[in-house]
Amino acid sequence: MGDDPTVPQQMHDRPASQPIHSKVAGCGALLLALLLICGDGWWVVYFLGLDFDSSGFVVFLFLLSFISPLFLAVFAIKAGCQMIAPSAEQVLAHDKRPPVIYLRPFAEDTRFIVSIPVGPRNGGKEIISTKAVRASHEGAFKHALKRIGPVVTIGKPGDRLAPLGAARLYVADSEWQVKVEALVRSAAAIVICPETSAGTSWEVHEVAHLIDPRRILMVVPNPKLRPLGYARIQALTTQTLRVPLPTDCKAADAFIFDEAGRPQPLIFGEKLSSTLHPFIEQVERLSEPLGGTA
Amino acid sequence: MNVVNKYVSLDVALAANGDAGSASAALSDIPVWIGREHVYCTVKKGVEVHELDRLVWVYAEMYRSKYGFQRGHQLVMWDRDSSASVLPLKKPYIDASLDRFRKAAPWIPVGYNEAMKESWNADRADYIALVDSFRAAGGRFEADWAGSEIAVVRLKPES
């Protein structure tokens, strides 16, 4: 991998692999979930009507037989939804508005925020994390930005089921940059989570050079909680943006940009659609679709 | 984990690592003692020795069970391989233990806060590089986002 972000990079040589998309299988999974839930309900009624010795073991068996199908049902519902969720191609064919393109490192899909430092520990008392929330705001972006257009992203190669959230486009490694460039040129807005990896920094460079900065929502590590992550991204923007992100920012979850490319910080509130209102309005004011404004 | 070795006694450990005669009774209550290049930790069956240069974060944590019936403190030492050595520690000796690190290895961040935890979890390479830069410069770790709190954590139910 070279360091020059202007040079297209071939990440690997993986062909496009499509996740399972099947309405029949998805509906089957949802039906199975329904049957499991109904069966569980029937089992509770039946069990409570039985005349039995309520020893601890029997209660344990009952709980096991009650909880296990519920877990299976939740799994089946999620898998079913993933299988029937439309692909990016279907979404773009159905919704003719210019899309919102979500660009992020693939690792962001599976990153969680936990309450303790992560790593193996030797000795002492064992502790647990009291929270584990997804770091990604993808689902919230999808809902908040649907006013602008359908939210589309590149899928992680090897996904067996497309994650719920933005509609995914699965492409071969040899063509992802061509696809991303085409998507960026056609986009109404771009949500980008910059990183210093070769692929993502190429995306930052492309976005910065291809489109009006007012259409960009740049999601950054909040310097209040991840000062080193923010510093890394700030340094990246000194090479890619007309006006880099500020070095002395105290807190920000994202930046929007004015016409001159000057960044304005945003801090995500409980309701992301309210936080993103200035961005959505700004994009809506730019009614013309994008296309080679460099 | 960067355990260099386990020894049956402190004297043996000190002698084996070139710190003979320097610890005296320093490990009687406080479970850590820091030599020239090694950290000596008292554990159940002897003494564990770690390379000082490999440590990148030290803090004390207070654990409690879900309903607060079981409480206690321990010292957590993270190394550059992202694994931690955890030592039981009595509350009165927290400050003294941490001070030993502050004095003997000032480049190591000593203390805890959310920014340190998040930086460790999400930006570890940058975190370790920053610690290394202070170590190379021979200076005290200074970052305005670093904290000196005690971590408050939840005990795993079965432990």
Short mmCIF file of C-alpha atoms in Angstrom, two decimals:
data_model
loop_
_atom_site.label_atom_id
_atom_site.label_comp_id
_atom_site.label_asym_id
_atom_site.label_seq_id
_atom_site.Cartn_x
_atom_site.Cartn_y
_atom_site.Cartn_z
CA MET A 1 0.00 0.00 0.00
CA GLY A 2 1.49 3.32 -1.01
CA ASP A 3 1.23 6.44 1.06
CA ASP A 4 -0.02 8.75 -1.67
CA PRO A 5 -3.78 8.90 -1.25
CA THR A 6 -4.22 10.15 -4.81
CA VAL A 7 -3.02 6.87 -6.25
CA PRO A 8 -5.76 4.27 -6.49
CA GLN A 9 -5.06 1.33 -4.23
CA GLN A 10 -5.82 -2.33 -4.87
CA MET A 11 -6.63 -3.54 -1.37
CA HIS A 12 -6.66 -7.26 -2.14
CA ASP A 13 -7.97 -9.22 -5.03
CA ARG A 14 -11.26 -10.48 -3.71
CA PRO A 15 -14.16 -10.90 -6.13
CA ALA A 16 -17.53 -9.37 -5.30
CA SER A 17 -19.27 -11.70 -2.87
CA GLN A 18 -22.97 -11.20 -2.38
CA PRO A 19 -24.62 -11.84 0.96
CA ILE A 20 -27.76 -13.92 1.16
CA HIS A 21 -30.69 -11.90 -0.15
CA SER A 22 -33.84 -13.95 -0.34
CA LYS A 23 -37.36 -12.84 0.34
CA VAL A 24 -38.47 -16.47 0.63
CA ALA A 25 -35.76 -17.38 3.15
CA GLY A 26 -36.26 -14.10 5.02
CA CYS A 27 -40.02 -14.58 5.28
CA GLY A 28 -39.36 -18.19 6.32
CA ALA A 29 -37.11 -16.99 9.14
CA LEU A 30 -39.70 -14.48 10.28
CA LEU A 31 -42.41 -17.16 10.17
CA LEU A 32 -40.17 -19.46 12.19
CA ALA A 33 -39.72 -16.68 14.75
CA LEU A 34 -43.48 -16.23 14.96
CA LEU A 35 -43.99 -19.97 15.46
CA LEU A 36 -41.33 -20.05 18.17
CA ILE A 37 -42.92 -17.17 20.03
CA CYS A 38 -46.40 -18.67 19.75
CA GLY A 39 -45.10 -22.07 20.77
CA ASP A 40 -43.38 -20.48 23.74
CA GLY A 41 -46.60 -18.81 24.79
CA TRP A 42 -48.50 -22.08 24.49
CA TRP A 43 -45.78 -23.86 26.48
CA VAL A 44 -46.05 -21.34 29.35
CA VAL A 45 -49.82 -21.77 29.54
CA TYR A 46 -49.51 -25.54 29.34
CA PHE A 47 -46.71 -25.72 31.92
CA LEU A 48 -48.50 -23.52 34.41
CA GLY A 49 -51.57 -25.75 34.09
CA LEU A 50 -49.58 -28.86 34.97
CA ASP A 51 -49.75 -30.36 38.42
CA PHE A 52 -46.10 -31.02 39.23
CA ASP A 53 -43.53 -30.98 41.96
CA SER A 54 -42.00 -27.49 41.61
CA SER A 55 -38.45 -28.48 42.49
CA GLY A 56 -35.55 -26.25 41.46
CA PHE A 57 -34.56 -28.59 38.66
CA VAL A 58 -38.01 -28.57 37.11
CA VAL A 59 -38.12 -24.78 37.26
CA PHE A 60 -34.67 -24.66 35.67
CA LEU A 61 -35.82 -26.94 32.86
CA PHE A 62 -38.90 -24.81 32.35
CA LEU A 63 -36.87 -21.60 32.16
CA LEU A 64 -34.44 -23.22 29.75
CA SER A 65 -37.24 -24.47 27.52
CA PHE A 66 -38.86 -21.03 27.68
CA ILE A 67 -35.81 -18.84 27.11
CA SER A 68 -34.04 -20.89 24.42
CA PRO A 69 -36.81 -20.53 21.81
CA LEU A 70 -36.98 -16.80 22.56
CA PHE A 71 -33.29 -16.42 21.80
CA LEU A 72 -33.79 -18.42 18.62
CA ALA A 73 -36.74 -16.23 17.70
CA VAL A 74 -34.72 -13.03 18.16
CA PHE A 75 -31.94 -14.49 16.02
CA ALA A 76 -34.46 -15.57 13.35
CA ILE A 77 -36.09 -12.12 13.30
CA LYS A 78 -32.74 -10.40 12.80
CA ALA A 79 -31.62 -12.86 10.13
CA GLY A 80 -34.98 -12.60 8.40
CA CYS A 81 -34.85 -8.81 8.33
CA GLN A 82 -31.31 -8.93 6.96
CA MET A 83 -32.31 -11.34 4.22
CA ILE A 84 -35.28 -9.28 3.03
CA ALA A 85 -33.57 -5.88 3.41
CA PRO A 86 -33.12 -4.42 -0.07
CA SER A 87 -29.64 -4.18 -1.54
CA ALA A 88 -28.17 -0.85 -2.62
CA GLU A 89 -28.93 -1.69 -6.25
CA GLN A 90 -32.60 -2.25 -5.41
CA VAL A 91 -32.78 0.91 -3.30
CA LEU A 92 -31.18 3.04 -5.99
CA ALA A 93 -33.44 1.57 -8.67
CA HIS A 94 -36.53 2.28 -6.58
CA ASP A 95 -35.61 5.70 -5.16
CA LYS A 96 -34.49 8.05 -7.91
CA ARG A 97 -33.27 10.79 -5.58
CA PRO A 98 -29.47 11.27 -5.39
CA PRO A 99 -28.27 9.04 -2.56
CA VAL A 100 -26.51 9.76 0.69
CA ILE A 101 -23.25 7.83 0.65
CA TYR A 102 -21.90 6.54 3.92
CA LEU A 103 -18.14 5.91 3.85
CA ARG A 104 -16.42 4.33 6.83
CA PRO A 105 -13.67 1.85 7.72
CA PHE A 106 -15.23 -1.62 7.79
CA ALA A 107 -13.98 -2.06 11.36
CA GLU A 108 -16.45 0.62 12.41
CA ASP A 109 -19.32 -1.82 11.73
CA THR A 110 -18.25 -4.05 14.59
CA ARG A 111 -16.70 -1.58 17.04
CA PHE A 112 -18.34 -1.38 20.44
CA ILE A 113 -17.94 1.11 23.26
CA VAL A 114 -17.51 -0.71 26.54
CA SER A 115 -17.13 0.55 30.09
CA ILE A 116 -13.74 -0.99 30.85
CA PRO A 117 -10.34 -1.08 29.15
CA VAL A 118 -10.23 -4.04 26.78
CA GLY A 119 -7.60 -6.76 26.92
CA PRO A 120 -6.74 -9.98 28.68
CA ARG A 121 -6.11 -9.62 32.42
CA ASN A 122 -3.96 -11.85 34.60
CA GLY A 123 -4.59 -12.13 38.30
CA GLY A 124 -6.90 -10.14 40.53
CA LYS A 125 -10.67 -10.24 40.51
CA GLU A 126 -12.51 -10.69 37.23
CA ILE A 127 -14.57 -7.73 36.14
CA ILE A 128 -17.22 -7.17 33.49
CA SER A 129 -18.26 -4.31 31.28
CA THR A 130 -21.56 -2.79 32.31
CA LYS A 131 -22.31 -1.53 28.83
CA ALA A 132 -21.56 -2.44 25.24
CA VAL A 133 -23.04 -0.11 22.67
CA ARG A 134 -22.28 0.05 18.99
CA ALA A 135 -19.87 2.87 18.21
CA SER A 136 -21.37 3.34 14.77
CA HIS A 137 -24.28 5.75 14.25
CA GLU A 138 -25.16 4.13 10.94
CA GLY A 139 -28.73 3.22 11.85
CA ALA A 140 -29.41 6.70 13.19
CA PHE A 141 -27.88 8.29 10.08
CA LYS A 142 -30.12 6.16 7.90
CA HIS A 143 -33.24 7.46 9.64
CA ALA A 144 -32.07 11.04 10.05
CA LEU A 145 -30.88 11.48 6.48
CA LYS A 146 -33.63 9.67 4.59
CA ARG A 147 -35.17 13.11 4.00
CA ILE A 148 -32.25 13.82 1.69
CA GLY A 149 -32.07 10.48 -0.09
CA PRO A 150 -31.53 6.75 0.35
CA VAL A 151 -28.47 5.96 2.47
CA VAL A 152 -26.07 3.63 0.68
CA THR A 153 -22.68 2.22 1.58
CA ILE A 154 -20.13 -0.29 0.39
CA GLY A 155 -20.56 -3.68 2.05
CA LYS A 156 -17.77 -5.46 3.79
CA PRO A 157 -16.49 -8.29 1.59
CA GLY A 158 -17.40 -11.65 3.07
CA ASP A 159 -20.61 -10.55 4.82
CA ARG A 160 -22.93 -13.56 4.85
CA LEU A 161 -25.88 -11.36 5.70
CA ALA A 162 -25.94 -7.66 4.95
CA PRO A 163 -26.02 -5.75 8.25
CA LEU A 164 -29.14 -3.71 8.93
CA GLY A 165 -28.60 -0.02 8.36
CA ALA A 166 -27.53 1.61 5.13
CA ALA A 167 -28.26 -0.40 1.99
CA ARG A 168 -25.11 -2.14 0.90
CA LEU A 169 -23.36 -2.44 -2.41
CA TYR A 170 -20.97 -5.39 -2.61
CA VAL A 171 -18.16 -4.93 -5.08
CA ALA A 172 -14.93 -6.68 -6.00
CA ASP A 173 -11.70 -5.27 -4.63
CA SER A 174 -10.61 -4.49 -8.17
CA GLU A 175 -13.55 -2.16 -8.76
CA TRP A 176 -14.40 -0.61 -5.40
CA GLN A 177 -12.64 2.66 -6.08
CA VAL A 178 -14.41 3.08 -9.42
CA LYS A 179 -17.74 2.36 -7.71
CA VAL A 180 -17.04 4.70 -4.80
CA GLU A 181 -16.03 7.49 -7.14
CA ALA A 182 -19.20 7.03 -9.18
CA LEU A 183 -21.31 6.99 -6.02
CA VAL A 184 -19.62 10.10 -4.65
CA ARG A 185 -20.17 11.98 -7.91
CA SER A 186 -23.87 11.09 -7.89
CA ALA A 187 -24.44 11.78 -4.21
CA ALA A 188 -26.63 14.37 -2.59
CA ALA A 189 -24.56 14.12 0.55
CA ILE A 190 -21.63 12.21 1.96
CA VAL A 191 -21.23 10.94 5.49
CA ILE A 192 -17.62 10.00 5.99
CA CYS A 193 -15.78 8.54 8.97
CA PRO A 194 -12.17 9.28 8.04
CA GLU A 195 -9.28 7.03 8.97
CA THR A 196 -5.64 6.88 8.11
CA SER A 197 -5.80 3.45 6.47
CA ALA A 198 -4.98 3.57 2.76
CA GLY A 199 -8.51 2.86 1.57
CA THR A 200 -10.29 5.31 3.83
CA SER A 201 -7.77 8.10 3.38
CA TRP A 202 -8.18 7.68 -0.39
CA GLU A 203 -11.93 8.11 0.14
CA VAL A 204 -11.35 11.29 2.16
CA HIS A 205 -9.16 12.64 -0.62
CA GLU A 206 -11.74 11.80 -3.28
CA VAL A 207 -14.63 13.29 -1.35
CA ALA A 208 -12.66 16.46 -0.59
CA HIS A 209 -11.80 16.96 -4.23
CA LEU A 210 -14.98 15.86 -5.94
CA ILE A 211 -17.83 17.50 -4.11
CA ASP A 212 -19.08 20.69 -2.55
CA PRO A 213 -17.93 20.72 1.10
CA ARG A 214 -21.45 21.75 2.20
CA ARG A 215 -22.59 18.23 1.29
CA ILE A 216 -20.08 16.56 3.59
CA LEU A 217 -20.78 15.35 7.11
CA MET A 218 -17.45 14.27 8.59
CA VAL A 219 -17.85 12.02 11.63
CA VAL A 220 -14.80 12.21 13.88
CA PRO A 221 -13.64 10.70 17.17
CA ASN A 222 -14.82 13.12 19.84
CA PRO A 223 -11.66 14.85 21.11
CA LYS A 224 -13.16 14.95 24.60
CA LEU A 225 -13.12 11.16 24.75
CA ARG A 226 -10.65 10.16 22.04
CA PRO A 227 -8.10 12.97 21.81
CA LEU A 228 -5.55 10.79 20.04
CA GLY A 229 -8.07 9.55 17.50
CA TYR A 230 -9.12 13.13 16.81
CA ALA A 231 -5.50 14.27 16.48
CA ARG A 232 -4.90 11.51 13.93
CA ILE A 233 -7.89 12.55 11.85
CA GLN A 234 -7.04 16.25 12.21
CA ALA A 235 -3.57 15.52 10.84
CA LEU A 236 -5.12 13.64 7.93
CA THR A 237 -7.32 16.61 7.08
CA THR A 238 -4.33 18.94 6.88
CA GLN A 239 -3.36 16.98 3.76
CA THR A 240 -6.81 16.60 2.28
CA LEU A 241 -9.14 19.47 3.18
CA ARG A 242 -8.98 23.08 2.04
CA VAL A 243 -9.43 24.14 5.66
CA PRO A 244 -8.31 21.40 8.05
CA LEU A 245 -10.21 20.54 11.20
CA PRO A 246 -9.26 22.72 14.18
CA THR A 247 -6.46 21.46 16.39
CA ASP A 248 -7.90 22.98 19.54
CA CYS A 249 -11.40 21.51 19.35
CA LYS A 250 -12.66 20.52 22.80
CA ALA A 251 -15.63 18.42 21.79
CA ALA A 252 -17.23 17.41 18.49
CA ASP A 253 -18.81 14.27 17.09
CA ALA A 254 -18.87 15.51 13.53
CA PHE A 255 -18.18 18.51 11.33
CA ILE A 256 -20.17 20.15 8.61
CA PHE A 257 -18.59 22.66 6.26
CA ASP A 258 -19.58 26.02 4.85
CA GLU A 259 -19.11 27.15 1.28
CA ALA A 260 -15.46 28.06 1.88
CA GLY A 261 -14.85 24.65 3.44
CA ARG A 262 -14.62 25.98 6.99
CA PRO A 263 -15.55 23.23 9.46
CA GLN A 264 -18.35 23.72 11.99
CA PRO A 265 -18.50 21.26 14.88
CA LEU A 266 -21.59 19.26 15.76
CA ILE A 267 -22.19 17.38 18.98
CA PHE A 268 -24.66 14.53 18.67
CA GLY A 269 -27.62 14.84 20.97
CA GLU A 270 -30.05 12.14 21.99
CA LYS A 271 -32.02 12.76 18.81
CA LEU A 272 -29.64 12.69 15.88
CA SER A 273 -32.16 14.09 13.42
CA SER A 274 -32.32 17.32 15.47
CA THR A 275 -28.53 17.53 15.65
CA LEU A 276 -28.23 17.01 11.92
CA HIS A 277 -30.95 19.51 11.07
CA PRO A 278 -28.47 22.25 9.97
CA PHE A 279 -26.73 19.75 7.70
CA ILE A 280 -29.97 18.45 6.22
CA GLU A 281 -31.20 21.99 5.55
CA GLN A 282 -27.87 22.95 4.02
CA VAL A 283 -27.97 19.98 1.66
CA GLU A 284 -31.59 20.59 0.75
CA ARG A 285 -30.73 24.15 -0.20
CA LEU A 286 -28.23 22.78 -2.70
CA SER A 287 -30.95 21.36 -4.89
CA GLU A 288 -28.74 20.47 -7.80
CA PRO A 289 -27.31 16.96 -7.79
CA LEU A 290 -23.56 16.71 -7.63
CA GLY A 291 -21.15 16.07 -10.41
CA GLY A 292 -17.56 17.02 -10.93
CA THR A 293 -17.44 20.35 -9.16
CA ALA A 294 -13.67 20.05 -8.64
CA MET B 1 1.94 -11.00 29.23
CA ASN B 2 5.31 -9.56 30.01
CA VAL B 3 5.99 -11.65 33.11
CA VAL B 4 9.71 -12.17 32.97
CA ASN B 5 9.58 -14.86 35.56
CA LYS B 6 8.03 -16.02 38.77
CA TYR B 7 10.18 -16.38 41.85
CA VAL B 8 9.54 -17.95 45.20
CA SER B 9 10.84 -14.97 47.12
CA LEU B 10 11.69 -11.34 46.67
CA ASP B 11 15.36 -11.85 47.46
CA VAL B 12 15.70 -14.44 44.74
CA ALA B 13 13.86 -12.22 42.27
CA LEU B 14 15.97 -9.16 43.09
CA ALA B 15 19.20 -11.09 42.81
CA ALA B 16 18.18 -12.63 39.51
CA ASN B 17 17.39 -9.23 37.99
CA GLY B 18 20.30 -7.19 39.25
CA ASP B 19 18.44 -5.34 42.01
CA ALA B 20 19.84 -7.27 44.96
CA GLY B 21 19.84 -5.44 48.27
CA SER B 22 17.77 -2.52 47.11
CA ALA B 23 14.21 -3.36 48.08
CA SER B 24 14.54 -4.08 51.79
CA ALA B 25 11.05 -4.43 53.25
CA ALA B 26 9.39 -2.35 50.57
CA LEU B 27 7.03 -5.13 49.53
CA SER B 28 5.61 -5.80 52.98
CA ASP B 29 2.27 -4.02 52.44
CA ILE B 30 2.49 -2.45 49.03
CA PRO B 31 2.42 -5.21 46.43
CA VAL B 32 4.78 -3.53 43.96
CA TRP B 33 8.36 -2.40 44.08
CA ILE B 34 10.22 -0.90 41.18
CA GLY B 35 13.86 -1.59 40.52
CA ARG B 36 16.09 -0.17 37.84
CA GLU B 37 14.49 -2.02 34.95
CA HIS B 38 11.91 -4.28 36.52
CA VAL B 39 8.70 -4.17 38.48
CA TYR B 40 8.40 -6.68 41.32
CA CYS B 41 4.89 -7.73 42.24
CA THR B 42 3.92 -9.91 45.16
CA VAL B 43 1.45 -12.58 44.15
CA LYS B 44 0.00 -15.55 46.00
CA LYS B 45 2.93 -17.86 45.52
CA GLY B 46 5.95 -15.62 45.26
CA VAL B 47 7.01 -12.67 43.20
CA GLU B 48 6.29 -11.80 39.57
CA VAL B 49 8.77 -9.66 37.69
CA HIS B 50 7.84 -7.44 34.75
CA GLU B 51 9.97 -5.36 32.45
CA LEU B 52 9.39 -1.72 33.34
CA ASP B 53 9.82 -0.53 29.77
CA ARG B 54 6.91 -2.64 28.63
CA LEU B 55 4.35 -1.04 30.92
CA VAL B 56 2.22 1.65 29.32
CA TRP B 57 -0.58 2.34 31.78
CA VAL B 58 -1.06 1.89 35.51
CA TYR B 59 -4.10 2.68 37.62
CA ALA B 60 -6.02 1.52 40.65
CA GLU B 61 -9.54 0.22 40.35
CA MET B 62 -12.29 -0.22 42.87
CA TYR B 63 -14.47 -3.21 42.17
CA ARG B 64 -17.86 -3.91 43.60
CA SER B 65 -20.40 -6.61 43.07
CA LYS B 66 -23.76 -5.78 41.54
CA TYR B 67 -25.42 -5.01 44.88
CA GLY B 68 -22.28 -3.71 46.54
CA PHE B 69 -21.80 -6.60 48.97
CA GLN B 70 -18.30 -7.35 47.76
CA ARG B 71 -15.87 -4.49 47.37
CA GLY B 72 -12.15 -4.09 47.06
CA HIS B 73 -9.29 -2.50 45.22
CA GLN B 74 -6.67 -3.72 42.82
CA LEU B 75 -3.77 -2.34 40.88
CA VAL B 76 -3.90 -2.74 37.11
CA MET B 77 -0.77 -2.58 34.98
CA TRP B 78 -1.22 -2.70 31.20
CA ASP B 79 1.67 -3.61 28.97
CA ARG B 80 2.34 -2.84 25.34
CA ASP B 81 1.02 -6.28 24.31
CA SER B 82 -2.39 -5.13 25.55
CA SER B 83 -2.58 -7.46 28.50
CA ALA B 84 -2.87 -6.48 32.12
CA SER B 85 -1.39 -7.72 35.36
CA VAL B 86 -3.80 -7.21 38.22
CA LEU B 87 -2.75 -7.19 41.85
CA PRO B 88 -5.03 -7.11 44.89
CA LEU B 89 -4.39 -3.95 46.84
CA LYS B 90 -5.60 -2.56 50.15
CA LYS B 91 -7.14 0.88 49.97
CA PRO B 92 -4.59 2.62 52.25
CA TYR B 93 -1.77 1.59 49.91
CA ILE B 94 -3.25 2.83 46.65
CA ASP B 95 -1.52 6.21 46.65
CA ALA B 96 1.81 4.80 47.78
CA SER B 97 1.71 2.16 45.05
CA LEU B 98 0.89 4.64 42.34
CA ASP B 99 3.52 7.06 43.65
CA ARG B 100 6.15 4.40 43.20
CA PHE B 101 5.37 4.36 39.49
CA ARG B 102 5.23 8.14 39.26
CA LYS B 103 8.68 8.44 40.80
CA ALA B 104 10.46 5.49 39.21
CA ALA B 105 8.86 5.59 35.77
CA PRO B 106 7.47 9.08 35.18
CA TRP B 107 6.75 8.41 31.49
CA ILE B 108 4.05 5.89 32.38
CA PRO B 109 0.52 7.36 32.60
CA VAL B 110 -0.68 6.72 36.14
CA GLY B 111 -4.40 7.15 36.73
CA TYR B 112 -7.68 6.64 34.97
CA ASN B 113 -10.46 8.49 33.21
CA GLU B 114 -12.86 7.96 30.32
CA ALA B 115 -10.54 9.56 27.77
CA MET B 116 -7.71 7.22 28.75
CA LYS B 117 -10.03 4.22 28.59
CA GLU B 118 -11.42 5.19 25.19
CA SER B 119 -7.96 6.00 23.84
CA TRP B 120 -6.75 2.62 25.05
CA ASN B 121 -9.68 0.80 23.48
CA ALA B 122 -9.93 2.67 20.19
CA ASP B 123 -6.58 4.37 19.53
CA ARG B 124 -4.14 2.00 21.20
CA ALA B 125 -1.30 2.32 18.71
CA ASP B 126 -1.31 6.11 19.10
CA TYR B 127 -1.56 5.77 22.87
CA ILE B 128 1.47 3.48 23.06
CA ALA B 129 3.40 5.70 20.65
CA LEU B 130 2.70 8.70 22.87
CA VAL B 131 3.94 6.87 25.96
CA ASP B 132 7.03 5.79 24.04
CA SER B 133 7.71 9.38 23.03
CA PHE B 134 7.74 10.44 26.69
CA ARG B 135 9.89 7.46 27.61
CA ALA B 136 12.38 8.26 24.86
CA ALA B 137 12.50 11.89 25.95
CA GLY B 138 12.92 10.85 29.57
CA GLY B 139 10.09 13.14 30.61
CA ARG B 140 7.00 12.86 32.74
CA PHE B 141 3.83 11.80 30.91
CA GLU B 142 1.80 14.93 30.44
CA ALA B 143 -1.43 15.15 28.51
CA ASP B 144 -4.23 17.51 29.39
CA TRP B 145 -6.79 14.77 28.75
CA ALA B 146 -5.17 12.23 31.09
CA GLY B 147 -6.77 11.67 34.47
CA SER B 148 -5.70 10.51 37.90
CA GLU B 149 -8.94 8.91 39.03
CA ILE B 150 -9.56 5.44 40.35
CA ALA B 151 -11.55 3.24 37.97
CA VAL B 152 -14.86 1.99 39.33
CA VAL B 153 -15.73 -1.40 37.89
CA ARG B 154 -18.27 -4.16 38.31
CA LEU B 155 -17.18 -7.53 39.60
CA LYS B 156 -18.00 -10.53 37.43
CA PRO B 157 -20.86 -12.31 39.24
CA GLU B 158 -19.20 -15.67 39.76
CA SER B 159 -15.85 -14.34 40.94
#
